[in-house]
mmCIF file of C-alpha atoms in Angstrom:
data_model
loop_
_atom_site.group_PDB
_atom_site.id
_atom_site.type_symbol
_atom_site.label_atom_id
_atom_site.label_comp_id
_atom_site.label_asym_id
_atom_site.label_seq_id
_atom_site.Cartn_x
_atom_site.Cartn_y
_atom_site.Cartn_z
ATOM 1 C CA UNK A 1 -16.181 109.473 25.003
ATOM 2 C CA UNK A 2 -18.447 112.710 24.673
ATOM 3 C CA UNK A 3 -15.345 114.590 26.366
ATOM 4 C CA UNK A 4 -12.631 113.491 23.277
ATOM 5 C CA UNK A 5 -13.876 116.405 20.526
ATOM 6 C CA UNK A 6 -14.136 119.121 23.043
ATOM 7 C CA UNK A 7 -10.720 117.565 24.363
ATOM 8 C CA UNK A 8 -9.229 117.970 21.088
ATOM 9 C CA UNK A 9 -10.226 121.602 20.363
ATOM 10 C CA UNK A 10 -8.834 122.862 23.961
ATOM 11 C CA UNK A 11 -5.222 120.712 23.191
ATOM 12 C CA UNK A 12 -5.213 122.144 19.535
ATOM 13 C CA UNK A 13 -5.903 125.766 20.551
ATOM 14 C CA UNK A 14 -3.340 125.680 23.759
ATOM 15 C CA UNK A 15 -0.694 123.859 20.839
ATOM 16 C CA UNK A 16 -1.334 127.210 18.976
ATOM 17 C CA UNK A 17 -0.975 129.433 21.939
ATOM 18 C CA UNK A 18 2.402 127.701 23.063
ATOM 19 C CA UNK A 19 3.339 127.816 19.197
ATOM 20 C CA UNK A 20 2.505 131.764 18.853
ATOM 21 C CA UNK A 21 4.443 132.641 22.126
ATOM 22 C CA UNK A 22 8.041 130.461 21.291
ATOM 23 C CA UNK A 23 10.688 133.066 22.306
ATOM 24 C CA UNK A 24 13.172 134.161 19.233
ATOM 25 C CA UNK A 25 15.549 131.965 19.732
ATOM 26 C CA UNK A 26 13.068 128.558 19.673
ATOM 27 C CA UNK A 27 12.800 127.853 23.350
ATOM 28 C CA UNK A 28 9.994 128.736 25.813
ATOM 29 C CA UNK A 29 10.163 130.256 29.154
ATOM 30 C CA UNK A 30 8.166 130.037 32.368
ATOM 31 C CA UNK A 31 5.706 133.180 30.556
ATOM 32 C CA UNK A 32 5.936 134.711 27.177
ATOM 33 C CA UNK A 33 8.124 137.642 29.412
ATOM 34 C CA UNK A 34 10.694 134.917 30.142
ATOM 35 C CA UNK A 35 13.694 134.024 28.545
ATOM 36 C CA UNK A 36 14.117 130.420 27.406
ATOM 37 C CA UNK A 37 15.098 127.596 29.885
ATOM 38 C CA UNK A 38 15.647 123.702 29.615
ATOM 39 C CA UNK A 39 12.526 122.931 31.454
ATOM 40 C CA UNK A 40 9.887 124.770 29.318
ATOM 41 C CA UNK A 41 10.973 123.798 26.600
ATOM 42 C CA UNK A 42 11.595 119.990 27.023
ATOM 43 C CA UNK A 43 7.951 120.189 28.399
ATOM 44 C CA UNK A 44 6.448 122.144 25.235
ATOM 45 C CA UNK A 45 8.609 120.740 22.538
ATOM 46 C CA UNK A 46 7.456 117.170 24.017
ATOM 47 C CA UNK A 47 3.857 118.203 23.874
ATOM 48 C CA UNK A 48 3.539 119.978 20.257
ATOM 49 C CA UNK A 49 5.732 116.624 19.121
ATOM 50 C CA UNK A 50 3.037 114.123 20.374
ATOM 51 C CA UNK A 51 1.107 114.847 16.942
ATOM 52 C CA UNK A 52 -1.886 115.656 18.494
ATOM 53 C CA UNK A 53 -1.458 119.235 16.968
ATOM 54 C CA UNK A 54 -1.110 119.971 13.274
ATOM 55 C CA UNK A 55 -0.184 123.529 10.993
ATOM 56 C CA UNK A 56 2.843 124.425 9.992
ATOM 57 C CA UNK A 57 3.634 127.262 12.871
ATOM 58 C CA UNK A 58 2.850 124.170 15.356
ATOM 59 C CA UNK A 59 5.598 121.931 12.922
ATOM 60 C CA UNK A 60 8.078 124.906 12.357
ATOM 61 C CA UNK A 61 8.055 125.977 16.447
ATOM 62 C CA UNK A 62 8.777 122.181 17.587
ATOM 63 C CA UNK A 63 12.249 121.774 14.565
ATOM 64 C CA UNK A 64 13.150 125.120 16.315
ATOM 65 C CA UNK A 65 12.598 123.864 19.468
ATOM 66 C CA UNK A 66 14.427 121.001 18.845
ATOM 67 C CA UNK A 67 17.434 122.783 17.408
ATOM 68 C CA UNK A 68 17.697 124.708 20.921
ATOM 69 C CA UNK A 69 17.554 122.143 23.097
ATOM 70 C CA UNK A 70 19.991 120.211 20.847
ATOM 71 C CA UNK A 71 22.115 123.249 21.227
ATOM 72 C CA UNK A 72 22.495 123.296 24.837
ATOM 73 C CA UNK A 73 22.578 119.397 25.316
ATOM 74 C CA UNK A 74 24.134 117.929 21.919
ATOM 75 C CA UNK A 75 22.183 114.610 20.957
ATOM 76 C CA UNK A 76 18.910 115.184 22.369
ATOM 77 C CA UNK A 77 18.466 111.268 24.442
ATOM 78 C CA UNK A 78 16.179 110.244 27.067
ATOM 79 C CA UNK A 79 19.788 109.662 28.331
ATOM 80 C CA UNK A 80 21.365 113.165 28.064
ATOM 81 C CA UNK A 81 17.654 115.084 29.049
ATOM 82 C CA UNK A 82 17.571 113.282 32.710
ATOM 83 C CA UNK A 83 21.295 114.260 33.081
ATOM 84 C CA UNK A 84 20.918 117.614 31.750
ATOM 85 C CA UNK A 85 17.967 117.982 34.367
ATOM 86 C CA UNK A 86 19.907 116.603 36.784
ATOM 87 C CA UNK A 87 22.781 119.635 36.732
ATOM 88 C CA UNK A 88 19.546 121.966 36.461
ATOM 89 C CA UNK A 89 17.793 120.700 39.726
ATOM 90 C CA UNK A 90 20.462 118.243 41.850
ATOM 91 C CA UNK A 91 19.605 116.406 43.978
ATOM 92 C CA UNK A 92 16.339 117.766 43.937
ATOM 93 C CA UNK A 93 13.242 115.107 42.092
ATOM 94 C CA UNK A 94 10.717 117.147 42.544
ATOM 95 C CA UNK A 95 10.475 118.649 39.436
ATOM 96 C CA UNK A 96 13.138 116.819 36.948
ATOM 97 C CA UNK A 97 11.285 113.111 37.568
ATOM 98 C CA UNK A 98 7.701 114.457 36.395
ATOM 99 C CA UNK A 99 9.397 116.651 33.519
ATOM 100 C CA UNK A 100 11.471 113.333 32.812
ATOM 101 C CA UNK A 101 8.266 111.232 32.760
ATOM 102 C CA UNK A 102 6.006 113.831 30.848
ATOM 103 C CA UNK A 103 8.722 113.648 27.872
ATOM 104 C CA UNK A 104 8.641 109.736 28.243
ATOM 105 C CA UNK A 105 4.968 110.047 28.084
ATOM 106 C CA UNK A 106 4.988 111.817 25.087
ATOM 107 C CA UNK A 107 8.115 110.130 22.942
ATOM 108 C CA UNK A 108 7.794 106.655 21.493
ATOM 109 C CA UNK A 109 10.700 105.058 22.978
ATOM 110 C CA UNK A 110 8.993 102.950 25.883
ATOM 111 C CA UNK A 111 12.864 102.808 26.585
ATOM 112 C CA UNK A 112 12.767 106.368 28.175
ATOM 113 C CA UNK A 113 11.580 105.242 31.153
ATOM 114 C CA UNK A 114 14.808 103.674 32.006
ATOM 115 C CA UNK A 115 16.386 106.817 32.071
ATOM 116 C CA UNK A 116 13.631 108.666 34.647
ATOM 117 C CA UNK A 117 14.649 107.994 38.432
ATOM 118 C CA UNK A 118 12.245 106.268 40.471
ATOM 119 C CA UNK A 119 10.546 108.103 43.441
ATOM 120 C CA UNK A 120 9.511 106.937 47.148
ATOM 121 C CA UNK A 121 5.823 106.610 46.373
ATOM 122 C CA UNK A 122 4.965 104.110 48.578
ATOM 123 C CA UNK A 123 6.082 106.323 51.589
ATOM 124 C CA UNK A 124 2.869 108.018 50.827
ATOM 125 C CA UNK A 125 1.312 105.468 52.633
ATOM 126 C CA UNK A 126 3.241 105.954 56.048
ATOM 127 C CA UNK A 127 1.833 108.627 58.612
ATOM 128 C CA UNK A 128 3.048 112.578 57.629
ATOM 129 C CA UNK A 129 4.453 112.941 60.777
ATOM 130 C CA UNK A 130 7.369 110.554 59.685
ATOM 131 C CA UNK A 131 8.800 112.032 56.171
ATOM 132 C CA UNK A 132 11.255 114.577 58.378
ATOM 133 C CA UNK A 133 12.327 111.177 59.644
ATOM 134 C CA UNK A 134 12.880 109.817 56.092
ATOM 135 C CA UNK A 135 14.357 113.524 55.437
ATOM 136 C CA UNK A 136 11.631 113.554 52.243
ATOM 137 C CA UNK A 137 11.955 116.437 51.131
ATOM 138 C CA UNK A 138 9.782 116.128 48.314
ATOM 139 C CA UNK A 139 7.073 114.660 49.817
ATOM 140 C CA UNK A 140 6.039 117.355 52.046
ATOM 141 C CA UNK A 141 5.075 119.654 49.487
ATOM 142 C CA UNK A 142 4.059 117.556 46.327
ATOM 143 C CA UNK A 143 2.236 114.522 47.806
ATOM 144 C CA UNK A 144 0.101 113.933 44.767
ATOM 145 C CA UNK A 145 2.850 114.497 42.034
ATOM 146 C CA UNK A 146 4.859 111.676 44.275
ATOM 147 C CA UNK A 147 2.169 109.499 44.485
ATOM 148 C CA UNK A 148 0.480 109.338 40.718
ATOM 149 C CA UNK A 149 4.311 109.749 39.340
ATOM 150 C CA UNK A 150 5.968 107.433 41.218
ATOM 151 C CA UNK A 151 3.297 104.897 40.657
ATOM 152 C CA UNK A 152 3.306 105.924 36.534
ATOM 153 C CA UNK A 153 7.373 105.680 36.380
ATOM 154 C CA UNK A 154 7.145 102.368 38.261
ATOM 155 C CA UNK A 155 4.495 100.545 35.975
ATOM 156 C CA UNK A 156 6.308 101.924 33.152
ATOM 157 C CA UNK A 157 9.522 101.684 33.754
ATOM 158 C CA UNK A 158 8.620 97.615 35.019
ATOM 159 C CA UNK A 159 6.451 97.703 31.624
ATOM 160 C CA UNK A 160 9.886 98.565 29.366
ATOM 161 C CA UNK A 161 11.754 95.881 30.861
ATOM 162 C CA UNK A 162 9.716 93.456 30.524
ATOM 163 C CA UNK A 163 9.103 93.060 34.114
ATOM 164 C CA UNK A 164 6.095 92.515 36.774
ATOM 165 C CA UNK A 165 4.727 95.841 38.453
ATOM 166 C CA UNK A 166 4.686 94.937 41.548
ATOM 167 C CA UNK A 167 3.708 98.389 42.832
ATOM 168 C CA UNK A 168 -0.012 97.818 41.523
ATOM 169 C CA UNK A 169 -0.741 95.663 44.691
ATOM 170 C CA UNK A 170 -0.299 98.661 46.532
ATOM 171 C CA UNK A 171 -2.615 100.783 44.200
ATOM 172 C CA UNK A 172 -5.550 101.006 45.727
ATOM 173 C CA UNK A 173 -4.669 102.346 49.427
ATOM 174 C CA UNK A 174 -2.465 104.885 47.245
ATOM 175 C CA UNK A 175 -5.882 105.922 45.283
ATOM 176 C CA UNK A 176 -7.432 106.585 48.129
ATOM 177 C CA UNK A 177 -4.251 108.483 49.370
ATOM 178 C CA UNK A 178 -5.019 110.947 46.000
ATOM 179 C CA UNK A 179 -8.761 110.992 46.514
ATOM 180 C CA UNK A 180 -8.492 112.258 50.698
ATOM 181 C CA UNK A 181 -5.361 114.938 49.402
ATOM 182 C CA UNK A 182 -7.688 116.311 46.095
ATOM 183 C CA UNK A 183 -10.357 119.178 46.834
ATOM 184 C CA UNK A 184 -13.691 119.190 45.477
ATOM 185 C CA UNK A 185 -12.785 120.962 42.534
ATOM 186 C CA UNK A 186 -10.494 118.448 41.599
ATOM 187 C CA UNK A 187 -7.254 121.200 41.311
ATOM 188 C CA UNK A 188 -4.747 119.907 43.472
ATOM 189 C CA UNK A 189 -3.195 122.561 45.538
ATOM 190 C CA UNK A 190 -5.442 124.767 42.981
ATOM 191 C CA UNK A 191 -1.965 124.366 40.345
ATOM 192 C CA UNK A 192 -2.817 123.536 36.917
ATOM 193 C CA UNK A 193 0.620 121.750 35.873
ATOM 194 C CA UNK A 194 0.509 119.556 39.325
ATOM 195 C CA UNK A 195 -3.048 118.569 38.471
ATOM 196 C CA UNK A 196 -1.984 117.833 35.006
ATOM 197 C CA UNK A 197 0.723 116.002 35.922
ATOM 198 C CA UNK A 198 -1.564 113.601 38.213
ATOM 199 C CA UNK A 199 -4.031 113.288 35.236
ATOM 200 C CA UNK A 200 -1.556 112.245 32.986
ATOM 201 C CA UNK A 201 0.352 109.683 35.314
ATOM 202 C CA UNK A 202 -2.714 108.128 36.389
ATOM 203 C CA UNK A 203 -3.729 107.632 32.528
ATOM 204 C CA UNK A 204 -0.356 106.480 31.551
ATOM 205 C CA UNK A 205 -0.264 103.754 34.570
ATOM 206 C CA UNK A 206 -3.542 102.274 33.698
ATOM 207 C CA UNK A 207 -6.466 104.503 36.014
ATOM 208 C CA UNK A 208 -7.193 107.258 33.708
ATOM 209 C CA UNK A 209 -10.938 106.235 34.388
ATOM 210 C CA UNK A 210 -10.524 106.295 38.324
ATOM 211 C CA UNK A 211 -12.546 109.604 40.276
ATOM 212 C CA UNK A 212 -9.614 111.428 41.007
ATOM 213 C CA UNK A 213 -8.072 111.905 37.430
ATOM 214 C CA UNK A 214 -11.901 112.693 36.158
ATOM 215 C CA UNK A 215 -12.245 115.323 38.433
ATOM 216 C CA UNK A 216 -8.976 116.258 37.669
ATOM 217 C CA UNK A 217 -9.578 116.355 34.084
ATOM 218 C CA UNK A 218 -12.871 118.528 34.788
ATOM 219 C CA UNK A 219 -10.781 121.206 36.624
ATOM 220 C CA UNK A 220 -8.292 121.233 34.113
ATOM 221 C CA UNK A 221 -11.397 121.864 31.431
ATOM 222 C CA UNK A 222 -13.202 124.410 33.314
ATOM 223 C CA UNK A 223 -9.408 126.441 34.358
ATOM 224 C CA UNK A 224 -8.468 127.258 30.293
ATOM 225 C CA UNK A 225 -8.773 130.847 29.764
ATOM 226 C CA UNK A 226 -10.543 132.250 26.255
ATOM 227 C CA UNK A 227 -7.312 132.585 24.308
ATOM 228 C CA UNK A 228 -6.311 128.876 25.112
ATOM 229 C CA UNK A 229 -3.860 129.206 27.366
ATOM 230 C CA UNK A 230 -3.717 128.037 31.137
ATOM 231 C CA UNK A 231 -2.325 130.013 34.557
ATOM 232 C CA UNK A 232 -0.110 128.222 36.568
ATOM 233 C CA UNK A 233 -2.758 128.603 39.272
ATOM 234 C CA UNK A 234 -6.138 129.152 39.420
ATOM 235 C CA UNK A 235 -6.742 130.658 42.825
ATOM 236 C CA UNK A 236 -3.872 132.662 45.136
ATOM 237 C CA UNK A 237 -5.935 134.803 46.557
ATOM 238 C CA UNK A 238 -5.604 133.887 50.160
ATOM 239 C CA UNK A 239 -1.265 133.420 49.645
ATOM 240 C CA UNK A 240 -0.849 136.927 48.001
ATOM 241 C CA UNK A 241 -3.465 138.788 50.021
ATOM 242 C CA UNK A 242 -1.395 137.794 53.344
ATOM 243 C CA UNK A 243 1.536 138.377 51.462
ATOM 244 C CA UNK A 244 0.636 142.230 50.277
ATOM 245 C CA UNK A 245 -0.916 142.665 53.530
ATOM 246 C CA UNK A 246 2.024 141.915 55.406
ATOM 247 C CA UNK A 247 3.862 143.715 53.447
ATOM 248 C CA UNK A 248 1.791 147.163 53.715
ATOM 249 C CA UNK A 249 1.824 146.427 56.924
ATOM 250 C CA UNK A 250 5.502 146.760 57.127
ATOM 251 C CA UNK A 251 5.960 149.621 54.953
ATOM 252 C CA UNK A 252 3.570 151.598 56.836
ATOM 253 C CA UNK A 253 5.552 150.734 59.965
ATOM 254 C CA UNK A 254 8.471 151.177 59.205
ATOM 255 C CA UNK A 255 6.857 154.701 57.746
ATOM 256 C CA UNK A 256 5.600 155.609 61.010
ATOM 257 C CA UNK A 257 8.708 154.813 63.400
#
């Protein structure tokens, strides 16, 4: 489409970003301030690897990436990465299932998916009022990343066995589940990697041309800053406003008494 060569020079310029900022060792952290950890770099190292980017600091930074995660894990398997994540975040999905399925999204072993846990996304469907019932965790706070993941793992997964998705009979209501939760912008929650994440599951299950991952996609484009990088959010204005108000407020209280 007219979108792909624009596309193309914001992925290579954020691959040489990411590739410029790899921390000494040959891992990433959270910000170029950060020491390494498991999750930025299996999330990096995955995305430099897909071959979309090219030059030989994009080449060197993903062997040396490789060589660190290999370090902490040993063989680096679709196998060993989910456990690894598992001892990282527990019982916890919320964030090891959509790191799981971005590295199965980028590899070329449809066989990953095997090894990425599923998620409740159908209970997207049932009224809010009932996931404390369900003690869902994970739903409360990261609706859209259960919904377009879940739905992604499950075609995929189904896809790598050889199976029938059956969850596609339930795609449409769950569409329209994305489309009520996603703001006009198109930012979910106003977080790049969460609306990233929802782009890329909905692509990788088959609706990369529905509304809600275009408009996804066009807050994503609009959100890259001049030197190619992205914020985690674009907008937190109105959570650390009440945040240093409250705590001025305090201060000056506690001044005063």
């Amino acid at each position: 489409g007219e979108g792909d060569a624009p596309d193309r020079r914001l992925a290579a310029s954020g691959a040489a970003w990411l590739a410029a900022h790899a921390n000494a060792d040959g891992g990433w952290g959270d910000t170029p301030q950060s020491v390494s950890n498991l999750s930025a770099t299996l999330i990096t190292a995955a995305a430099l690897g897909r071959g979309q980017a090219s030059g030989v600091g994009v080449q060197k930074a993903v062997a040396r990436a490789g060589e660190w995660i290999a370090g902490r894990i040993g063989e680096v398997t679709s196998g060993k990465v989910s456990k690894a994540l598992a001892g990282v975040y527990g019982q916890d999905r919320t964030f090891a299932v959509p790191i799981l399925a971005f590295c199965a999204m980028c590899g070329e072993d449809a066989g990953a998916w095997k090894s990425v846990p599923p998620l409740p996304f159908l209970m997207a469907l049932l009224p809010q009022r009932l996931y404390r019932f369900f003690r869902l965790q994970v739903v409360s706070y990261a609706l859209p990343a259960l919904i377009a993941v879940g739905l992604c793992r499950h075609v995929c997964a189904a896809r790598a066995r050889g199976g029938w998705a059956w969850g596609r009979l339930f795609a449409g209501p769950l569409l329209r589940r994305l489309e009520r939760l996603q703001p006009g912008h198109g930012g979910f929650l106003d977080a790049i990697p969460l609306t990233a994440f929802v782009c890329l599951a909905l692509r990788h299950a088959g609706y990369g041309g529905h509304a809600v991952a275009q408009k996804g996609l066009a807050f994503l484009r609009q959100a890259v800053r001049p030197d190619g990088s992205w914020a985690i959010d674009s907008n937190l204005r109105t959570w650390v406003t009440s945040l240093a108000a409250r705590a001025v407020w305090g201060c000056g209280v506690s001044e005063r008494s």
